[in-house]
Each structure stands twice: as structure tokens, then as C-alpha cells.
Coordinates of C-alpha atoms in Angstrom, one line a residue:
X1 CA 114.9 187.9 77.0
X2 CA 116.3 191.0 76.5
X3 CA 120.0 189.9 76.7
X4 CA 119.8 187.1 74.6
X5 CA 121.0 188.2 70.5
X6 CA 118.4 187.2 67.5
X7 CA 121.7 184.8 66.3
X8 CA 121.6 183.0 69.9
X9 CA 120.3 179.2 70.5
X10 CA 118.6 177.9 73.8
X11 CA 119.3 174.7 75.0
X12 CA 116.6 172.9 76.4
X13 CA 119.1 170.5 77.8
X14 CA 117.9 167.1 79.4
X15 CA 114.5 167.8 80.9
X16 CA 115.0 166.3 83.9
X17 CA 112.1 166.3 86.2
X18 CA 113.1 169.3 88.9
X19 CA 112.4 167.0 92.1
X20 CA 115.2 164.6 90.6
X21 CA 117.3 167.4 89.1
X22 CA 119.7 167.8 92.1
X23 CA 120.6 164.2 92.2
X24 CA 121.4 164.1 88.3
X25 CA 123.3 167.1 88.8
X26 CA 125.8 164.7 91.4
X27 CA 126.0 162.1 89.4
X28 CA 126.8 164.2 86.1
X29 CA 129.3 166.0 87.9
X30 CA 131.1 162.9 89.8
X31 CA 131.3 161.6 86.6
X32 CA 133.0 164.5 84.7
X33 CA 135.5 165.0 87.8
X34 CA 135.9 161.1 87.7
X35 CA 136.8 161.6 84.0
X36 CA 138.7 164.2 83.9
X37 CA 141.3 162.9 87.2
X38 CA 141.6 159.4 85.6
X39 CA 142.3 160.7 82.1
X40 CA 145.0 163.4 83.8
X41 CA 146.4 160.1 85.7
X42 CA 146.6 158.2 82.5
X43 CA 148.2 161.0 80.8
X44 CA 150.8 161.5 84.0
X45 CA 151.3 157.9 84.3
X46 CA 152.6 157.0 80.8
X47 CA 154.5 160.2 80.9
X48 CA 156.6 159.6 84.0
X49 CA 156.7 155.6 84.2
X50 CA 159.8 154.2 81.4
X51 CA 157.9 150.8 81.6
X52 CA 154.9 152.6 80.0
X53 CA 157.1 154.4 76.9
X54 CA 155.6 152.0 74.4
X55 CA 153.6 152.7 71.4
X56 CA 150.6 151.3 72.5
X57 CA 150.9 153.5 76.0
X58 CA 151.7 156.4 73.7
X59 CA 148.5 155.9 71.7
X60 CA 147.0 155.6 75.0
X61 CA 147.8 158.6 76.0
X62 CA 146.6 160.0 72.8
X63 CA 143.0 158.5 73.1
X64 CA 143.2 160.0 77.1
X65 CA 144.0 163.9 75.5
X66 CA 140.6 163.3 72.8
X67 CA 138.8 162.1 76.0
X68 CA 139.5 165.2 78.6
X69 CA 138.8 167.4 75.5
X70 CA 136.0 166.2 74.8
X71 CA 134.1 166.0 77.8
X72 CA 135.2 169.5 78.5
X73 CA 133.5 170.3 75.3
X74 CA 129.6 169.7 76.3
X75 CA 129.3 169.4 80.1
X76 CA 130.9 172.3 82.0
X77 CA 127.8 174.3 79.6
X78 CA 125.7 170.9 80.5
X79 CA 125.9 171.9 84.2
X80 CA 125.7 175.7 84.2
X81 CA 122.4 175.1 82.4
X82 CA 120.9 172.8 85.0
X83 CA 121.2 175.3 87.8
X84 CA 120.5 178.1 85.5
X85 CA 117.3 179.9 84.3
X86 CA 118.6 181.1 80.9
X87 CA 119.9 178.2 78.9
X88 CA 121.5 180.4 76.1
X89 CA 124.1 180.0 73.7
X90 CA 125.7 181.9 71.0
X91 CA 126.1 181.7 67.7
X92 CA 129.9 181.3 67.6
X93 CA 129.7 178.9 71.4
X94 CA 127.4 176.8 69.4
X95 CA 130.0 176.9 66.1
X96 CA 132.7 175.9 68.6
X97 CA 131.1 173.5 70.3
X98 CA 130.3 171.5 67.5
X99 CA 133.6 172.0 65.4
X100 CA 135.2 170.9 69.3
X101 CA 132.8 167.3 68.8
X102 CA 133.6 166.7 65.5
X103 CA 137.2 167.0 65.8
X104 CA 137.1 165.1 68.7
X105 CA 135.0 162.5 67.9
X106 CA 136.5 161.9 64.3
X107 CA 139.7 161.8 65.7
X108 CA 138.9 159.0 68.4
X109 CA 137.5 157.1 65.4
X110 CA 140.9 156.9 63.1
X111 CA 142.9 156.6 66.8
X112 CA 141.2 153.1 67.6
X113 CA 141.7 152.4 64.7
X114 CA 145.3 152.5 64.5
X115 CA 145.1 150.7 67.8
X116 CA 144.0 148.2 66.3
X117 CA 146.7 147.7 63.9
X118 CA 149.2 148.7 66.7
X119 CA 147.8 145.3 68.6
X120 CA 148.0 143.4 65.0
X121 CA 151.7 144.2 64.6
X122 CA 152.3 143.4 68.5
X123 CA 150.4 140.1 68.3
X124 CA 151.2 138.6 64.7
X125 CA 154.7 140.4 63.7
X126 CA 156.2 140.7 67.4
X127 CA 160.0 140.4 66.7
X128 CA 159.1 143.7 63.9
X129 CA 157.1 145.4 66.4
X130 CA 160.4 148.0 67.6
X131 CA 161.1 148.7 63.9
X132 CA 157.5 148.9 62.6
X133 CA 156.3 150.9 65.4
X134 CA 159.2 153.1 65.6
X135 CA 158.9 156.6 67.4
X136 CA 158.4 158.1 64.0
X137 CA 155.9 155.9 63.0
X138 CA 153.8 156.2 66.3
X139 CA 153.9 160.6 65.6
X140 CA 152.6 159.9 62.2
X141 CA 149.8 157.8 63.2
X142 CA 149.0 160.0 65.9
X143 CA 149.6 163.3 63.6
X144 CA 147.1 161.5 61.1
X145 CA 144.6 160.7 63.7
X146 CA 144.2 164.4 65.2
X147 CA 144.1 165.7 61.0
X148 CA 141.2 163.0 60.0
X149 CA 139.2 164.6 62.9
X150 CA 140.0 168.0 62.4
X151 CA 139.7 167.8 58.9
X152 CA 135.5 166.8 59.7
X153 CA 135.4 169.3 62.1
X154 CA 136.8 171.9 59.1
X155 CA 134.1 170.7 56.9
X156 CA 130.9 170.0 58.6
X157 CA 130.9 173.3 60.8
X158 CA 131.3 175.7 58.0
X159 CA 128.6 174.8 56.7
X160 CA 126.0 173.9 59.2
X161 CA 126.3 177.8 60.5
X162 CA 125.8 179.0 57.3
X163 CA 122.4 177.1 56.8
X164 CA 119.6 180.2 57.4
X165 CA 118.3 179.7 60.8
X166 CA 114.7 181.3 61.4
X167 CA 112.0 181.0 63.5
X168 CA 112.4 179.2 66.6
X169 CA 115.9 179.1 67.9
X170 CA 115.5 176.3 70.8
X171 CA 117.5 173.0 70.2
X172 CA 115.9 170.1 71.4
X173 CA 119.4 168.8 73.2
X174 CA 121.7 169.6 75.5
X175 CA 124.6 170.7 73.6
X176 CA 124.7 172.2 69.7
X177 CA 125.0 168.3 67.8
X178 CA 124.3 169.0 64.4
X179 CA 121.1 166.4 63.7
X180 CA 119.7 168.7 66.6
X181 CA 120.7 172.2 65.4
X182 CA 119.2 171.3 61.5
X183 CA 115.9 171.1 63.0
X184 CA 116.1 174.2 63.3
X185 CA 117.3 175.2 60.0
X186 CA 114.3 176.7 57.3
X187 CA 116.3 176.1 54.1
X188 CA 116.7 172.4 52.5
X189 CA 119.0 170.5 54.1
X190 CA 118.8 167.2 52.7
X191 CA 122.2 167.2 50.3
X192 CA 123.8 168.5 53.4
X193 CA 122.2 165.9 55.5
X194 CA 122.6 163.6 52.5
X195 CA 126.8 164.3 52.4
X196 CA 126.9 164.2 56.4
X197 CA 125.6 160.8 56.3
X198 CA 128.2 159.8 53.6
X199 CA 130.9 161.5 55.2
X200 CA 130.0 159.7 58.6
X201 CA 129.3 156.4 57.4
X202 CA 133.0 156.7 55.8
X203 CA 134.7 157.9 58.8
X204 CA 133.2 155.0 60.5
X205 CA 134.1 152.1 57.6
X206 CA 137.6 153.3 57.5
X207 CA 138.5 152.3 61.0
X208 CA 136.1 149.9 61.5
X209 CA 137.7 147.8 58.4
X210 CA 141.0 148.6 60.0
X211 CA 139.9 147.0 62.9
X212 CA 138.2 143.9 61.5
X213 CA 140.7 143.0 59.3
X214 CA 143.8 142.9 62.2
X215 CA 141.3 141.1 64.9
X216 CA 141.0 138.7 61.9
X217 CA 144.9 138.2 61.9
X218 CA 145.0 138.6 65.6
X219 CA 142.2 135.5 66.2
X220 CA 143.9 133.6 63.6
X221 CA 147.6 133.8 65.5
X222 CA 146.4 133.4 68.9
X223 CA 144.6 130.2 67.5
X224 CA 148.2 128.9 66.4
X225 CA 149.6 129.9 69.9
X226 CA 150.9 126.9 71.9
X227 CA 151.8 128.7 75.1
X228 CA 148.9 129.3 77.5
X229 CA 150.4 132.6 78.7
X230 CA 151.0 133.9 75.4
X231 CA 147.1 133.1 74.6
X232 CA 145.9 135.5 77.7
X233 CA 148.2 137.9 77.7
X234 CA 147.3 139.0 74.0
X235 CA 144.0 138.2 75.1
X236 CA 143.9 140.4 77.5
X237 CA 145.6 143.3 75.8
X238 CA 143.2 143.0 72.8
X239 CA 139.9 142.6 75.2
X240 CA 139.7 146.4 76.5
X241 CA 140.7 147.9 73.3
X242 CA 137.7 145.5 71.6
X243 CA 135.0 146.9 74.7
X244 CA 136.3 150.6 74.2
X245 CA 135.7 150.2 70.4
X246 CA 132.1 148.2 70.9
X247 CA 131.0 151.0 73.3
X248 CA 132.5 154.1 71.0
X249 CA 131.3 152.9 67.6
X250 CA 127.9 151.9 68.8
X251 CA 126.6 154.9 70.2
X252 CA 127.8 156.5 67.0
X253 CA 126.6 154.1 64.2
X254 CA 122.6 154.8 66.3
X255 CA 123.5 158.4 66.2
X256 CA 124.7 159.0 62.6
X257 CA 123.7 156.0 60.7
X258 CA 120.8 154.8 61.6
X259 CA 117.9 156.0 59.6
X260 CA 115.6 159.3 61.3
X261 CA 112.8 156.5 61.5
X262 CA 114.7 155.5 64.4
X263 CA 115.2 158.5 66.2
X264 CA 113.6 160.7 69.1
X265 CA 114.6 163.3 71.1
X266 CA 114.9 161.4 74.1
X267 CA 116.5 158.6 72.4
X268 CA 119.0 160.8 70.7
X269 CA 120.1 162.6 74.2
X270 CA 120.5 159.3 76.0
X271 CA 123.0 158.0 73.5
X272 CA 124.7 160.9 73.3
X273 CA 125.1 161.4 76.9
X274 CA 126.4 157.9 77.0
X275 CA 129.1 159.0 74.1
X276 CA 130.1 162.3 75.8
X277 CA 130.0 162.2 79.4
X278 CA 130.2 158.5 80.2
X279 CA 132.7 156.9 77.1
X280 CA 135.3 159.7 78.1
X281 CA 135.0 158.3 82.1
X282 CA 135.4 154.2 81.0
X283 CA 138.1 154.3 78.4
X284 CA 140.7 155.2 81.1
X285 CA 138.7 153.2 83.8
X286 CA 139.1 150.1 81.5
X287 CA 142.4 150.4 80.3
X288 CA 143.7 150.7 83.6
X289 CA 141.5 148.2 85.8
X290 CA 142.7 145.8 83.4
X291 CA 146.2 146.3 82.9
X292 CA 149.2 145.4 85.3
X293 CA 151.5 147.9 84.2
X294 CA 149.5 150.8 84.3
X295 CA 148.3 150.0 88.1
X296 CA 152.0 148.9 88.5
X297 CA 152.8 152.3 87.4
X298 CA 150.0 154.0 90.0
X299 CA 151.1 152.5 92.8
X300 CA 155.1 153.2 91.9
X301 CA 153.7 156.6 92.2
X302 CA 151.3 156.6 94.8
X303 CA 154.2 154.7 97.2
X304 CA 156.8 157.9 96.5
X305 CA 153.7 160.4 97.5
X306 CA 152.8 158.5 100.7
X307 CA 154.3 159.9 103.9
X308 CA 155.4 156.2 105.5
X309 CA 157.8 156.6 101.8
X310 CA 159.3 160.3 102.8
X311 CA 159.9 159.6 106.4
X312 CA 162.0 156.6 105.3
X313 CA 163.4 158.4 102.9
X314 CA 164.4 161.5 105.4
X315 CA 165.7 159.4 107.7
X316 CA 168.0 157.8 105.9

């Protein structure tokens, strides 16, 4: 008690029942290093493999760099609290932490965006695709993506540490998300919650109209398609980008959108430990499990590694 500042926070984290608390500790963990190693492979993959210089892998690798941040963002402090007796975070951690979510979180929204319109253009317009998805154009939209996120992250954080915290100082969650931290706040905050709610339900129209509107196009030109392959092959491209934004957007339309009415503490951790620590460990699982180029491009690599490989090669 007497190390921890008046301006600190405690995180209660998830509650978990202390007989059970070792074997949600594995699983947490094998998740985050599952994340973390297929994001890292993604990443590798599309940066080594020629096959996989494409705007779409490009984009890819975008959505893989959001993802490691992110779950680096709430569970390395996630698991140092479950085998910790003080559960304490500063004022500045807790600033971080959620400027680090926002950012991250807003930028994954504009980046599937623009996947989206990156299958569109592939799908409907194919013989344009090199010239309307030139290298310029993919740093722009990837530039853009990474500024609409930070840009929430600028605005939101600012201002939800400056709200006059007082009182208890114990968030109800396992990381500083702001619906949790206001709680805590002993000032007005419903303009602030009022323009959060705006500012959200924006961030997720934008790309969700983005999306809608060149699945529309996409549905509509695959319906025209005579050749069989043609029909499965944009199926299949279009299929784990359409799971990955279904997963994404739902958790955070129920955390953000949906009325308080709807909310409990429980509920809210759930969903946001199925947003933070499990989204960030299937988006690279699904994108690769699915695709022949990027398991192509694994075992390519993993071939070269193995030692049958070098002892050909050294003996030739």
C-alpha cells in the first residue's frame, strides 16, 4: 500500500477462481506466444517470398504489425498480474495503454476496410488491379490507415486522463479500456461518453460501408462468372477477409455501441478478451490455413531450414 501513488489504478483483472487460475494462465499464455510467432511468420513470410509482394499480402502484413502490437499492449501486464499480489498501474501505464488500444484498434478498423476495396478492385476491375493498386497507392492506404487510428488514439486519451478521478481507484477490468476507467471518474462524463459513442459508431460506419458496398460489387461479379475456378478462387480470397471482419467488428459494435443496458462486468471482459488476446491469434491463423500461397511460402522456407535441405546442399 505504501508503494502504490494516490494517481495509480488497480486492476482487478479477470477474477478467475484461484484453483483454475494456473490453467488459465497456460492457456492465456499459449495463446499470446501462438500470436505473436504466427504474426512474426506472416510478417517474415510476405517479406521474403516474391510470390507474396502483392497488395493484398502487403496489407496483410499491415493487419499482422496492428495485431503483434496490440496484443503486446494488454497481456504481458494481463499475466504479471495473475501471478502477482499487487495489481497496480500508473497513471501514465494506464494513459499508454489505452492511447496503445485506440490506435490500434482504430487502425485495424479503416485497414479492413481498405481490404475490402483491395478485394473489390481484384475481383470486379482485374485487368486495372496493377495500375489501381500501384505501390504508391498501397503506402497511402496503409499511411491512412495507421493516421485514422492514431488520430482516435490523439483524441480520446487526452481527455479521458484529464477527467478528475477520486475515490476509489480499482477498475473493474483487466487492462485501462476506457468504459471501465469512467467508472471511476467523479465529474460528468456523459458529453464525453456522449462524443465517444459518436466518434465510435463513425469509426465503425466508415469501414463498415466500405466494406458493404464492394462485397455488393464483388457478389454481383462472381454471380456473372462463368468459370467454376474463377467463382472459388475469389471465393475463397474474399471468405477469410469476411470471417476476420465478422469476428473484429462484432466484438466491437457489443463493446462500443450497444447501449450500457446491455453491459456487465463480466460480459464486458469476455468480449474484450476475445477482441485482444484471441482476434490478434486467428487473423494470421486464418489467412494462412486458408491460403495456398502463404503455406506455399512456409514450406519454401521451412524446406531451406531443414537439415535433409543443407546436407544436399553441402554436398553438392
Amino acid at each position: 500500500e505504501n508503494q502504490t501513488s494516490s494517481s495509480d489504478f488497480i486492476l482487478l483483472g479477470l477474477l478467475v477462481d484461484n484453483k483454475v487460475i494456473g490453467v488459465v494462465f497456460a492457456i492465456i499464455f499459449s495463446i499470446f506466444v501462438v500470436a505473436l510467432t504466427a504474426n512474426m511468420v506472416m510478417i517474415f513470410l510476405i517479406q521474403v517470398d516474391s510470390r507474396l509482394h502483392t497488395p493484398m499480402y502487403f496489407l496483410l502484413s499491415q493487419l499482422s504489425i496492428m495485431d503483434t502490437v496490440f496484443i503486446c499492449t494488454t497481456v504481458p501486464k494481463l499475466l504479471v498480474d495473475m501471478v502477482s499480489e499487487e495489481k497496480i498501474i500508473s497513471f501514465v501505464g494506464c494513459g499508454i495503454q489505452i492511447f496503445l488500444y485506440l490506435t490500434m484498434i482504430g487502425s485495424e478498423f479503416f485497414l479492413l476496410g481498405l481490404m475490402a476495396y483491395d478485394r473489390y478492385v481484384a475481383v470486379c476491375n482485374p485487368l486495372r488491379y496493377p495500375v489501381l493498386m500501384n505501390r504508391r497507392m498501397c503506402l497511402l492506404l496503409a499511411a491512412g490507415s495507421w493516421f485514422g487510428g492514431s488520430l482516435d488514439g490523439f483524441l480520446l486519451t487526452p481527455i479521458t486522463m484529464n477527467v478528475p478521478y477520486c475515490g476509489s481507484r480499482t477498475i473493474n477490468h483487466f487492462f485501462c479500456e476506457i468504459p471501465a476507467v469512467l467508472k471511476l471518474a467523479c465529474a460528468d462524463t456523459s458529453l464525453y461518453e456522449t462524443l465517444m459513442y459518436i466518434c465510435c459508431v463513425l469509426m465503425l460506419l466508415i469501414p463498415i460501408s466500405i466494406i458493404s458496398t464492394s462485397y455488393s460489387l464483388i457478389l454481383l461479379t462472381v454471380h456473372r462468372m462463368r468459370s467454376a475456378d474463377g467463382r472459388k478462387k475469389a471465393f475463397t480470397t474474399c471468405s477469410s477477409h469476411l470471417t476476420v471482419v465478422s469476428i473484429f467488428y462484432g466484438a466491437a459494435f457489443y463493446t462500443y455501441v450497444l447501449p450500457l443496458s446491455y453491459h456487465t462486468p463480466e460480459k464486458d471482459k469476455v468480449v474484450s478478451a476475445f477482441y485482444t488476446i484471441v482476434t490478434p491469434m486467428l487473423n494470421p491463423l486464418i489467412y494462412s490455413l486458408r491460403n495456398k500461397d502463404v503455406m506455399g511460402a512456409l514450406k519454401k522456407v521451412l524446406l531451406k531450414c531443414s537439415p535433409t535441405q543443407k546436407t544436399m546442399a553441402s554436398d553438392a
